[in-house]
């Protein structure tokens, strides 16, 4: 899938300067490749890289582009636990603990880099915050190259500059540019793929840093998305997950209404693709036409991630979520009327500034009413530059931890109960490969997104298998030996 053609997204209007810049990316890759060929001839060695990726699927996808560029430039990937010439970090700043982890991991490489003459490249969301880039510059001398989320395509030029001058190169764009198509890519799996459809976010939830570090919404052209998925199908991919901070606003920046629903109908027609997923849907924008598309498109999986964040209207308003608990519950009813077996998952924040015991009870109540298959639960973490950062935290830390614990207990209990309905049933599993915890088992996902482990002879990665479930817990299902059918 490697490809070094780069072009700007024409439907957004041409930007000469940007187009020229992006065309350069391929040229810089060639220049670095030449340096590496010379190095290999001289030393008999191939230069290596290692990737350390934090955060959400957007970062996973960006890491595949970075890996694609490095492969194109002649670097070889080594596993995370082995030393490499270039250590690339793709960072996340959505909560403080995500940032602390990154500082820890980068710091831990300082001796190794000094000893081996290797370097750290830091990229991703954290770098878009000026105070972070400053701290990295001042604290970690072994970080030689820094770029942000908006100028990933410039990495080859920055790397070339570093390799030829030995200098540290820090370049971060403070604003998003046009969407760039056809960057090289090294996908982490063949049978499954992330496909970006819209970048950035316009919603500005008051707790969230994402709009500040990922910029405003920019959609890819529908033809570009479809062309990518067709190429993926031809390459053996069976499942695509469409990515956007809010996929429901896909096309809004072109002035198109309901383009996301239309995209689903078009993907339905692509031979070879068996499953379609998407994330994330904002409850304020999930339309009836999208519900209809989900119902009518057989490839769209019976799973929806629909973050509600908080169950109290007062807190939802302070979060700037632009919906009420009543709207959310009504939406869930409409979705379940259309697709009765749908599995719902969600994100929930506990301890938002001003959240009282009563507000928290509203959150628990909503969890009990909806009965989610799974939930990602977070303790609120103040983020610099967001409105909520300045809002007073009225509750002591212990009270918030206690709420968090209760929420996790309630949700685990519900997930365990819901899992029981799988026992004795046969489910379709797309196999991801040997289980991480027990290599004798194969591991994969149901259409509803449940993790299934089952015994099998040989490696069934990428196969669609019918598995009878013998035991079901909150977090994974255990199956009998699978019967593969494709
Ligand atoms: N665009 C997606 C996901 C954004 S980040 C959405 O709108 O749902 C993923 C999740 O992290 C959010 O849904 C939210 O639950 C959580 N999150 C974001 N900012 C946070 C913060 N400051 N503290 C705690 N959790 C946060
Ligand atoms: Fe953050 Fe809200 Fe945008 Fe999601 S919709 S990325 S939570 S601002
Ligand atoms: Fe983190 Fe950036 Fe995603 S802040 S959650 S990696 S968009």
Short mmCIF file of C-alpha atoms and ligand atoms in Angstrom, two decimals:
data_model
loop_
_atom_site.label_atom_id
_atom_site.label_comp_id
_atom_site.label_asym_id
_atom_site.label_seq_id
_atom_site.Cartn_x
_atom_site.Cartn_y
_atom_site.Cartn_z
CA UNK A 1 0.00 0.00 0.00
CA UNK A 2 3.04 2.24 0.06
CA UNK A 3 2.57 5.22 -2.11
CA UNK A 4 4.42 8.49 -2.16
CA UNK A 5 2.00 10.64 -4.11
CA UNK A 6 0.66 13.57 -2.14
CA UNK A 7 -2.10 15.92 -3.19
CA UNK A 8 -4.27 18.49 -1.48
CA UNK A 9 -8.00 17.99 -1.12
CA UNK A 10 -9.26 19.75 -4.20
CA UNK A 11 -12.88 20.08 -3.19
CA UNK A 12 -11.91 22.49 -0.43
CA UNK A 13 -10.60 24.91 -3.02
CA UNK A 14 -7.01 25.09 -4.14
CA UNK A 15 -4.39 26.60 -1.96
CA UNK A 16 -1.33 26.97 -4.14
CA UNK A 17 1.08 27.31 -1.28
CA UNK A 18 -0.29 24.28 0.50
CA UNK A 19 -0.33 22.15 -2.64
CA UNK A 20 3.30 23.03 -3.28
CA UNK A 21 4.21 22.17 0.29
CA UNK A 22 2.47 18.82 0.19
CA UNK A 23 4.05 17.82 -3.13
CA UNK A 24 7.40 18.37 -1.44
CA UNK A 25 6.71 15.65 1.09
CA UNK A 26 7.35 12.91 -1.49
CA UNK A 27 10.57 14.60 -2.60
CA UNK A 28 11.87 14.80 0.95
CA UNK A 29 11.11 11.11 1.45
CA UNK A 30 13.23 10.34 -1.57
CA UNK A 31 16.08 12.44 -0.22
CA UNK A 32 16.05 10.67 3.14
CA UNK A 33 15.81 7.32 1.35
CA UNK A 34 18.98 8.21 -0.56
CA UNK A 35 20.79 9.07 2.69
CA UNK A 36 19.75 5.70 4.11
CA UNK A 37 20.87 3.81 1.01
CA UNK A 38 24.29 5.44 1.32
CA UNK A 39 24.38 4.54 5.02
CA UNK A 40 23.46 0.91 4.30
CA UNK A 41 26.15 0.61 1.62
CA UNK A 42 28.72 2.10 3.96
CA UNK A 43 27.87 0.16 7.11
CA UNK A 44 25.90 -2.88 5.93
CA UNK A 45 23.14 -1.85 8.37
CA UNK A 46 19.54 -0.80 7.95
CA UNK A 47 18.31 2.04 10.17
CA UNK A 48 15.39 1.14 12.43
CA UNK A 49 12.42 2.79 14.14
CA UNK A 50 10.10 1.97 16.99
CA UNK A 51 6.62 3.38 17.56
CA UNK A 52 4.97 4.25 20.87
CA UNK A 53 1.36 5.31 20.35
CA UNK A 54 -0.97 6.82 22.96
CA UNK A 55 -4.58 7.98 22.84
CA UNK A 56 -7.46 7.30 20.49
CA UNK A 57 -7.92 5.71 17.07
CA UNK A 58 -7.00 8.99 15.34
CA UNK A 59 -3.52 8.55 16.74
CA UNK A 60 -3.43 4.87 15.76
CA UNK A 61 -4.25 5.98 12.24
CA UNK A 62 -1.68 8.82 12.27
CA UNK A 63 0.91 6.31 13.49
CA UNK A 64 0.20 4.20 10.41
CA UNK A 65 1.01 7.22 8.22
CA UNK A 66 4.21 7.90 10.14
CA UNK A 67 5.17 4.21 9.82
CA UNK A 68 4.33 4.42 6.10
CA UNK A 69 6.64 7.41 5.63
CA UNK A 70 9.45 5.77 7.58
CA UNK A 71 9.13 2.54 5.57
CA UNK A 72 9.15 4.57 2.38
CA UNK A 73 12.34 6.28 3.59
CA UNK A 74 14.07 2.94 4.12
CA UNK A 75 13.62 2.38 7.86
CA UNK A 76 12.70 -0.98 9.37
CA UNK A 77 10.31 -1.29 12.30
CA UNK A 78 11.41 -3.12 15.46
CA UNK A 79 9.13 -4.25 18.31
CA UNK A 80 8.45 -1.82 21.14
CA UNK A 81 10.83 -3.56 23.56
CA UNK A 82 13.88 -3.41 21.28
CA UNK A 83 16.27 -0.49 20.75
CA UNK A 84 15.95 1.50 17.53
CA UNK A 85 17.64 4.43 15.79
CA UNK A 86 14.45 6.49 15.85
CA UNK A 87 11.92 6.30 18.69
CA UNK A 88 8.67 7.88 17.54
CA UNK A 89 6.06 8.99 20.06
CA UNK A 90 2.50 9.76 18.96
CA UNK A 91 1.11 11.49 22.02
CA UNK A 92 -2.28 12.20 23.62
CA UNK A 93 -3.27 14.98 26.02
CA UNK A 94 -6.94 14.23 26.66
CA UNK A 95 -6.30 13.64 30.37
CA UNK A 96 -3.37 14.43 32.64
CA UNK A 97 -2.41 10.79 33.22
CA UNK A 98 -2.02 10.32 29.43
CA UNK A 99 0.51 13.16 29.41
CA UNK A 100 2.38 11.92 32.46
CA UNK A 101 2.84 8.53 30.81
CA UNK A 102 4.39 10.17 27.76
CA UNK A 103 6.85 12.21 29.85
CA UNK A 104 7.76 9.02 31.71
CA UNK A 105 8.38 6.97 28.57
CA UNK A 106 10.37 9.71 26.82
CA UNK A 107 12.46 10.33 29.94
CA UNK A 108 13.23 6.63 30.27
CA UNK A 109 14.93 6.66 26.85
CA UNK A 110 17.46 9.37 27.65
CA UNK A 111 20.36 7.04 28.61
CA UNK A 112 19.70 4.63 25.76
CA UNK A 113 19.71 7.48 23.22
CA UNK A 114 22.91 8.90 24.61
CA UNK A 115 24.65 5.52 24.55
CA UNK A 116 23.48 4.45 21.10
CA UNK A 117 23.31 7.84 19.42
CA UNK A 118 19.64 7.23 18.73
CA UNK A 119 16.92 9.92 18.82
CA UNK A 120 13.37 10.58 19.95
CA UNK A 121 10.76 12.08 17.61
CA UNK A 122 7.75 13.49 19.47
CA UNK A 123 4.48 14.13 17.64
CA UNK A 124 0.73 14.12 18.19
CA UNK A 125 -1.78 16.07 20.23
CA UNK A 126 0.44 16.96 23.21
CA UNK A 127 2.86 18.81 20.95
CA UNK A 128 0.09 21.19 19.84
CA UNK A 129 0.18 22.77 23.30
CA UNK A 130 2.95 25.39 23.38
CA UNK A 131 3.78 24.81 27.06
CA UNK A 132 4.32 21.09 26.39
CA UNK A 133 6.57 21.61 23.37
CA UNK A 134 8.55 24.09 25.50
CA UNK A 135 8.90 21.62 28.36
CA UNK A 136 10.03 18.85 25.99
CA UNK A 137 12.59 21.18 24.44
CA UNK A 138 14.03 22.22 27.78
CA UNK A 139 13.91 18.88 29.61
CA UNK A 140 14.73 16.22 27.06
CA UNK A 141 17.83 16.89 24.98
CA UNK A 142 17.45 13.52 23.25
CA UNK A 143 14.19 14.68 21.61
CA UNK A 144 15.54 15.89 18.27
CA UNK A 145 12.40 16.32 16.16
CA UNK A 146 8.98 17.62 17.15
CA UNK A 147 5.93 18.13 14.94
CA UNK A 148 2.21 18.38 15.66
CA UNK A 149 -1.07 17.00 14.36
CA UNK A 150 -1.35 19.46 11.46
CA UNK A 151 2.03 18.93 9.81
CA UNK A 152 2.58 15.16 9.92
CA UNK A 153 3.32 15.27 6.19
CA UNK A 154 6.32 17.49 6.94
CA UNK A 155 8.08 14.80 8.94
CA UNK A 156 10.36 13.75 6.02
CA UNK A 157 11.64 17.30 5.59
CA UNK A 158 12.23 17.72 9.33
CA UNK A 159 14.01 14.37 9.48
CA UNK A 160 16.20 15.29 6.52
CA UNK A 161 17.05 18.59 8.18
CA UNK A 162 18.05 16.80 11.37
CA UNK A 163 20.07 14.10 9.61
CA UNK A 164 22.05 16.60 7.56
CA UNK A 165 22.57 19.29 10.22
CA UNK A 166 22.52 17.29 13.46
CA UNK A 167 20.37 20.09 14.88
CA UNK A 168 17.13 19.80 16.84
CA UNK A 169 14.12 20.61 14.68
CA UNK A 170 10.88 21.80 16.28
CA UNK A 171 8.07 22.75 13.90
CA UNK A 172 4.43 22.87 14.91
CA UNK A 173 1.63 24.51 12.96
CA UNK A 174 -0.80 26.33 15.19
CA UNK A 175 -3.61 25.96 12.65
CA UNK A 176 -4.94 23.09 10.57
CA UNK A 177 -4.18 22.97 6.83
CA UNK A 178 -6.07 21.24 4.04
CA UNK A 179 -6.72 17.51 4.07
CA UNK A 180 -3.86 15.69 2.38
CA UNK A 181 -4.61 12.52 0.44
CA UNK A 182 -2.47 9.56 -0.60
CA UNK A 183 0.19 9.72 2.06
CA UNK A 184 2.09 6.45 2.44
CA UNK A 185 0.68 4.04 4.99
CA UNK A 186 1.82 0.94 6.80
CA UNK A 187 -1.30 -0.65 8.21
CA UNK A 188 -1.02 -2.58 11.44
CA UNK A 189 -3.52 -5.26 10.32
CA UNK A 190 -4.58 -6.48 6.92
CA UNK A 191 -8.16 -7.60 7.64
CA UNK A 192 -9.19 -4.46 9.53
CA UNK A 193 -8.57 -0.78 8.82
CA UNK A 194 -9.16 2.65 10.26
CA UNK A 195 -10.43 5.12 7.67
CA UNK A 196 -10.51 8.83 8.47
CA UNK A 197 -13.58 10.63 7.21
CA UNK A 198 -13.50 13.89 9.15
CA UNK A 199 -10.64 15.54 11.03
CA UNK A 200 -10.93 18.00 13.92
CA UNK A 201 -13.86 19.04 16.08
CA UNK A 202 -16.11 22.11 16.27
CA UNK A 203 -17.98 21.21 19.44
CA UNK A 204 -15.88 22.67 22.24
CA UNK A 205 -17.23 20.63 25.12
CA UNK A 206 -15.99 22.70 28.05
CA UNK A 207 -13.73 19.97 29.50
CA UNK A 208 -12.13 18.89 26.23
CA UNK A 209 -8.74 19.75 24.72
CA UNK A 210 -9.34 17.98 21.40
CA UNK A 211 -10.67 20.99 19.40
CA UNK A 212 -7.57 22.98 20.46
CA UNK A 213 -5.10 20.32 19.35
CA UNK A 214 -6.90 18.88 16.32
CA UNK A 215 -8.35 22.07 14.81
CA UNK A 216 -11.70 22.68 13.09
CA UNK A 217 -13.71 20.06 11.22
CA UNK A 218 -12.44 19.13 7.78
CA UNK A 219 -14.12 16.31 5.85
CA UNK A 220 -12.48 14.14 3.24
CA UNK A 221 -14.25 14.01 -0.12
CA UNK A 222 -16.64 11.07 -0.37
CA UNK A 223 -14.89 9.86 -3.55
CA UNK A 224 -11.55 9.78 -1.73
CA UNK A 225 -13.00 7.80 1.18
CA UNK A 226 -14.67 5.33 -1.18
CA UNK A 227 -11.55 4.95 -3.30
CA UNK A 228 -9.54 4.15 -0.19
CA UNK A 229 -12.06 1.54 0.96
CA UNK A 230 -12.18 -0.07 -2.49
CA UNK A 231 -8.38 -0.31 -2.47
CA UNK A 232 -8.50 -1.79 1.02
CA UNK A 233 -11.04 -4.42 -0.04
CA UNK A 234 -8.84 -5.35 -3.00
CA UNK A 235 -6.00 -5.78 -0.52
CA UNK A 236 -7.93 -8.27 1.67
CA UNK A 237 -9.47 -5.91 4.21
CA UNK A 238 -12.87 -7.08 5.55
CA UNK A 239 -13.74 -4.54 8.22
CA UNK A 240 -13.45 -0.76 8.16
CA UNK A 241 -13.93 1.64 11.05
CA UNK A 242 -14.74 5.17 9.91
CA UNK A 243 -13.11 7.78 12.11
CA UNK A 244 -14.07 11.27 13.19
CA UNK A 245 -14.40 13.09 16.52
CA UNK A 246 -18.00 13.43 15.41
CA UNK A 247 -18.75 11.34 12.32
CA UNK A 248 -22.29 12.77 12.21
CA UNK A 249 -20.95 16.11 11.05
CA UNK A 250 -19.20 14.51 8.06
CA UNK A 251 -19.72 16.81 5.06
CA UNK A 252 -21.06 19.78 7.04
CA UNK A 253 -18.02 21.78 5.99
CA UNK A 254 -18.99 21.19 2.33
CA UNK A 255 -22.54 22.37 3.15
CA UNK A 256 -23.84 18.82 2.51
CA UNK A 257 -26.58 17.43 4.74
CA UNK A 258 -26.69 13.78 5.80
CA UNK A 259 -23.59 12.94 3.81
CA UNK A 260 -22.60 10.39 6.45
CA UNK A 261 -25.75 8.32 5.91
CA UNK A 262 -25.15 8.45 2.15
CA UNK A 263 -21.57 7.35 2.65
CA UNK A 264 -22.78 4.24 4.50
CA UNK A 265 -25.06 3.29 1.58
CA UNK A 266 -22.14 3.68 -0.83
CA UNK A 267 -19.79 1.55 1.29
CA UNK A 268 -22.51 -1.11 1.41
CA UNK A 269 -21.94 -1.62 -2.32
CA UNK A 270 -18.22 -2.38 -2.01
CA UNK A 271 -17.51 -6.09 -2.54
CA UNK A 272 -15.12 -7.70 -0.09
CA UNK A 273 -15.99 -5.45 2.86
CA UNK A 274 -18.09 -7.46 5.36
CA UNK A 275 -18.28 -5.10 8.30
CA UNK A 276 -18.51 -1.36 8.78
CA UNK A 277 -18.11 0.45 12.09
CA UNK A 278 -17.72 4.11 12.96
CA UNK A 279 -16.71 6.24 15.89
CA UNK A 280 -17.62 8.67 17.43
CA UNK A 281 -21.24 9.78 17.19
CA UNK A 282 -22.29 12.89 19.06
CA UNK A 283 -25.84 12.39 20.43
CA UNK A 284 -26.90 15.91 19.40
CA UNK A 285 -26.29 15.12 15.71
CA UNK A 286 -27.43 11.53 15.28
CA UNK A 287 -30.23 11.83 12.72
CA UNK A 288 -33.16 9.59 11.84
CA UNK A 289 -31.71 9.15 8.38
CA UNK A 290 -28.54 7.77 9.94
CA UNK A 291 -30.58 5.34 12.06
CA UNK A 292 -32.35 4.26 8.88
CA UNK A 293 -29.03 3.79 7.08
CA UNK A 294 -27.69 1.70 9.96
CA UNK A 295 -30.78 -0.48 9.81
CA UNK A 296 -30.78 -0.85 6.03
CA UNK A 297 -27.07 -1.44 5.50
CA UNK A 298 -26.36 -5.08 6.33
CA UNK A 299 -22.63 -4.44 6.65
CA UNK A 300 -23.00 -1.81 9.36
CA UNK A 301 -22.41 -3.67 12.62
CA UNK A 302 -24.98 -3.77 15.41
CA UNK A 303 -22.83 -1.65 17.67
CA UNK A 304 -22.95 2.05 18.41
CA UNK A 305 -20.61 4.09 20.57
CA UNK A 306 -22.69 6.99 21.88
CA UNK A 307 -20.94 8.94 24.65
CA UNK A 308 -23.35 10.61 27.07
CA UNK A 309 -20.70 11.98 29.52
CA UNK A 310 -23.15 12.90 32.31
CA UNK A 311 -26.72 12.04 33.29
CA UNK A 312 -27.69 15.38 34.82
CA UNK A 313 -29.07 18.14 32.60
CA UNK A 314 -27.36 20.79 34.70
CA UNK A 315 -23.96 19.16 34.15
CA UNK A 316 -24.67 18.47 30.47
CA UNK A 317 -25.34 22.15 30.02
CA UNK A 318 -22.15 23.14 31.82
CA UNK A 319 -20.31 20.66 29.59
CA UNK A 320 -21.80 22.39 26.51
CA UNK A 321 -23.04 19.04 25.20
CA UNK A 322 -26.19 20.60 23.66
CA UNK A 323 -28.60 17.75 24.52
CA UNK A 324 -30.58 16.69 27.57
CA UNK A 325 -30.88 13.32 29.28
CA UNK A 326 -34.44 13.11 27.88
CA UNK A 327 -33.13 13.61 24.35
CA UNK A 328 -30.49 10.94 24.91
CA UNK A 329 -32.98 8.40 26.29
CA UNK A 330 -35.39 9.10 23.45
CA UNK A 331 -32.57 8.65 20.94
CA UNK A 332 -31.68 5.28 22.49
CA UNK A 333 -35.35 4.23 22.19
CA UNK A 334 -35.46 5.19 18.54
CA UNK A 335 -32.22 3.33 17.81
CA UNK A 336 -33.43 0.22 19.61
CA UNK A 337 -36.80 0.34 17.85
CA UNK A 338 -34.95 0.25 14.53
CA UNK A 339 -32.17 -2.19 15.49
CA UNK A 340 -33.37 -4.24 18.49
CA UNK A 341 -30.14 -6.21 19.03
CA UNK A 342 -27.81 -3.25 18.91
CA UNK A 343 -25.03 -3.12 21.51
CA UNK A 344 -24.47 0.34 22.93
CA UNK A 345 -21.25 1.63 24.45
CA UNK A 346 -20.53 5.02 25.94
CA UNK A 347 -18.08 7.41 27.62
CA UNK A 348 -18.80 8.86 31.05
CA UNK A 349 -16.98 11.54 33.05
CA UNK A 350 -17.19 11.54 36.85
CA UNK A 351 -16.38 14.55 39.01
CA UNK A 352 -16.90 17.36 36.51
CA UNK A 353 -16.63 20.69 38.40
CA UNK A 354 -19.90 21.37 40.20
CA UNK A 355 -21.12 17.75 40.04
CA UNK A 356 -23.09 17.06 43.23
CA UNK A 357 -24.12 13.72 44.69
CA UNK A 358 -27.52 14.25 43.11
CA UNK A 359 -26.05 14.89 39.68
CA UNK A 360 -24.02 11.72 40.02
CA UNK A 361 -27.18 9.75 40.90
CA UNK A 362 -28.59 10.98 37.56
CA UNK A 363 -25.57 9.47 35.83
CA UNK A 364 -26.07 6.13 37.61
CA UNK A 365 -29.76 6.25 36.78
CA UNK A 366 -29.03 6.75 33.10
CA UNK A 367 -26.57 3.86 33.12
CA UNK A 368 -29.22 1.63 34.70
CA UNK A 369 -31.93 2.70 32.27
CA UNK A 370 -29.93 2.32 29.07
CA UNK A 371 -27.99 -0.81 30.07
CA UNK A 372 -24.81 -0.31 28.02
CA UNK A 373 -22.81 -3.30 26.80
CA UNK A 374 -19.69 -1.42 27.81
CA UNK A 375 -18.63 1.98 29.10
CA UNK A 376 -15.37 3.90 29.23
CA UNK A 377 -15.39 5.75 32.53
CA UNK A 378 -13.09 8.67 33.33
CA UNK A 379 -12.40 10.90 36.29
CA UNK A 380 -12.50 14.52 35.14
CA UNK A 381 -9.06 15.95 34.47
CA UNK A 382 -8.64 19.75 34.08
CA UNK A 383 -7.03 20.66 30.72
CA UNK A 384 -5.14 23.88 30.19
CA UNK A 385 -6.94 26.45 28.03
CA UNK A 386 -10.39 24.83 28.27
CA UNK A 387 -13.24 26.78 29.95
CA UNK A 388 -13.74 24.18 32.70
CA UNK A 389 -10.10 24.43 33.75
CA UNK A 390 -10.97 27.57 35.72
CA UNK A 391 -14.08 26.14 37.36
CA UNK A 392 -13.89 25.29 41.00
CA UNK A 393 -13.87 21.67 42.08
CA UNK A 394 -16.28 21.54 45.01
CA UNK A 395 -15.99 17.87 45.88
CA UNK A 396 -13.05 16.25 47.67
CA UNK A 397 -10.99 13.73 45.73
CA UNK A 398 -12.17 10.80 47.91
CA UNK A 399 -15.81 11.54 47.13
CA UNK A 400 -15.10 11.51 43.42
CA UNK A 401 -13.11 8.25 43.66
CA UNK A 402 -15.99 6.70 45.56
CA UNK A 403 -18.45 7.76 42.83
CA UNK A 404 -16.14 6.38 40.19
CA UNK A 405 -15.93 3.04 42.00
CA UNK A 406 -19.70 2.81 42.32
CA UNK A 407 -20.19 3.61 38.67
CA UNK A 408 -17.73 0.93 37.60
CA UNK A 409 -19.47 -1.62 39.85
CA UNK A 410 -22.92 -0.84 38.48
CA UNK A 411 -21.71 -0.93 34.88
CA UNK A 412 -19.74 -4.19 35.33
CA UNK A 413 -22.82 -5.82 36.82
CA UNK A 414 -24.93 -4.74 33.83
CA UNK A 415 -22.30 -5.83 31.31
CA UNK A 416 -22.08 -9.24 33.01
CA UNK A 417 -25.85 -9.68 32.87
CA UNK A 418 -25.99 -8.64 29.22
CA UNK A 419 -23.17 -11.04 28.37
CA UNK A 420 -25.20 -14.02 29.62
CA UNK A 421 -27.47 -13.85 26.59
CA UNK A 422 -24.52 -15.01 24.48
CA UNK A 423 -24.14 -18.32 26.36
CA UNK A 424 -25.14 -21.25 24.16
CA UNK A 425 -25.41 -19.00 21.09
CA UNK A 426 -23.29 -19.21 17.95
CA UNK A 427 -21.79 -15.88 16.91
CA UNK A 428 -19.87 -14.62 13.90
CA UNK A 429 -16.31 -13.69 14.85
CA UNK A 430 -13.76 -11.87 12.71
CA UNK A 431 -10.47 -13.25 14.01
CA UNK A 432 -7.71 -10.79 14.95
CA UNK A 433 -5.12 -13.48 15.75
CA UNK A 434 -3.75 -15.38 18.73
CA UNK A 435 -5.02 -14.11 22.09
CA UNK A 436 -2.57 -11.77 23.84
CA UNK A 437 -3.01 -13.55 27.18
CA UNK A 438 -3.13 -17.14 25.92
CA UNK A 439 -1.47 -17.77 22.53
CA UNK A 440 -3.20 -21.16 22.26
CA UNK A 441 -6.50 -19.36 21.87
CA UNK A 442 -7.61 -17.31 18.89
CA UNK A 443 -9.17 -13.96 19.57
CA UNK A 444 -11.63 -11.80 17.64
CA UNK A 445 -14.77 -9.66 17.79
CA UNK A 446 -18.45 -10.23 17.26
CA UNK A 447 -20.40 -7.78 15.14
CA UNK A 448 -21.54 -6.25 18.43
CA UNK A 449 -17.92 -5.59 19.34
CA UNK A 450 -17.60 -8.25 22.06
CA UNK A 451 -14.18 -9.86 22.47
CA UNK A 452 -14.26 -13.66 21.94
CA UNK A 453 -11.48 -16.13 22.75
CA UNK A 454 -11.73 -19.68 21.46
CA UNK A 455 -9.56 -22.72 20.84
CA UNK A 456 -8.50 -23.45 17.29
CA UNK A 457 -5.93 -25.37 15.30
CA UNK A 458 -3.57 -22.95 13.58
CA UNK A 459 -3.77 -19.25 12.98
CA UNK A 460 -7.14 -18.00 11.72
CA UNK A 461 -6.23 -14.30 11.52
CA UNK A 462 -8.54 -12.45 9.16
CA UNK A 463 -11.03 -15.35 8.92
CA UNK A 464 -14.74 -15.14 9.65
CA UNK A 465 -15.56 -17.94 12.08
CA UNK A 466 -18.78 -19.23 13.68
CA UNK A 467 -18.13 -19.75 17.37
CA UNK A 468 -20.41 -21.26 19.98
CA UNK A 469 -20.15 -19.39 23.26
CA UNK A 470 -19.73 -21.55 26.35
CA UNK A 471 -18.96 -18.91 28.97
CA UNK A 472 -19.67 -15.20 29.05
CA UNK A 473 -18.19 -12.52 31.31
CA UNK A 474 -18.36 -8.72 31.36
CA UNK A 475 -15.24 -8.23 29.27
CA UNK A 476 -14.89 -11.31 27.07
CA UNK A 477 -16.70 -14.39 25.85
CA UNK A 478 -15.23 -17.87 25.72
CA UNK A 479 -16.11 -20.01 22.74
CA UNK A 480 -15.84 -23.65 21.74
CA UNK A 481 -13.66 -24.52 18.79
CA UNK A 482 -14.72 -22.33 15.85
CA UNK A 483 -15.98 -23.44 12.45
CA UNK A 484 -14.56 -21.19 9.82
CA UNK A 485 -16.54 -20.24 6.81
CA UNK A 486 -14.51 -17.69 4.99
N1 LIG B 1 -14.94 12.90 20.13
C1 LIG B 1 -15.25 11.88 20.99
C2 LIG B 1 -14.16 11.49 21.96
C3 LIG B 1 -13.32 12.51 22.59
S1 LIG B 1 -12.13 12.08 23.77
C4 LIG B 1 -16.54 12.27 21.66
O1 LIG B 1 -16.97 13.37 21.56
O2 LIG B 1 -17.14 11.42 22.26
C5 LIG B 1 -12.73 10.58 24.50
C6 LIG B 1 -13.38 10.73 25.80
O3 LIG B 1 -12.50 11.24 26.77
C7 LIG B 1 -14.56 11.67 25.86
O4 LIG B 1 -15.73 11.11 25.35
C8 LIG B 1 -14.67 11.99 27.32
O5 LIG B 1 -15.49 11.07 27.98
C9 LIG B 1 -13.24 11.83 27.81
N2 LIG B 1 -12.63 13.12 28.15
C10 LIG B 1 -12.39 14.15 27.32
N3 LIG B 1 -11.83 15.18 28.00
C11 LIG B 1 -11.74 14.78 29.29
C12 LIG B 1 -11.26 15.40 30.49
N4 LIG B 1 -10.79 16.64 30.48
N5 LIG B 1 -11.31 14.68 31.64
C13 LIG B 1 -11.80 13.43 31.65
N6 LIG B 1 -12.26 12.80 30.56
C14 LIG B 1 -12.24 13.46 29.39
FE1 LIG B 2 -14.09 16.71 22.71
FE2 LIG B 2 -16.66 17.22 22.67
FE3 LIG B 2 -15.25 17.34 20.41
FE4 LIG B 2 -15.71 14.98 21.52
S1 LIG B 2 -17.27 16.38 20.69
S2 LIG B 2 -13.77 15.73 20.73
S3 LIG B 2 -15.68 15.44 23.70
S4 LIG B 2 -15.05 18.69 22.19
FE1 LIG B 3 -5.93 12.03 22.73
FE2 LIG B 3 -5.67 13.52 20.61
FE3 LIG B 3 -7.23 11.40 20.54
S1 LIG B 3 -5.84 14.26 22.69
S2 LIG B 3 -7.95 11.21 22.63
S3 LIG B 3 -5.07 11.38 20.82
S4 LIG B 3 -7.54 13.31 19.43
#
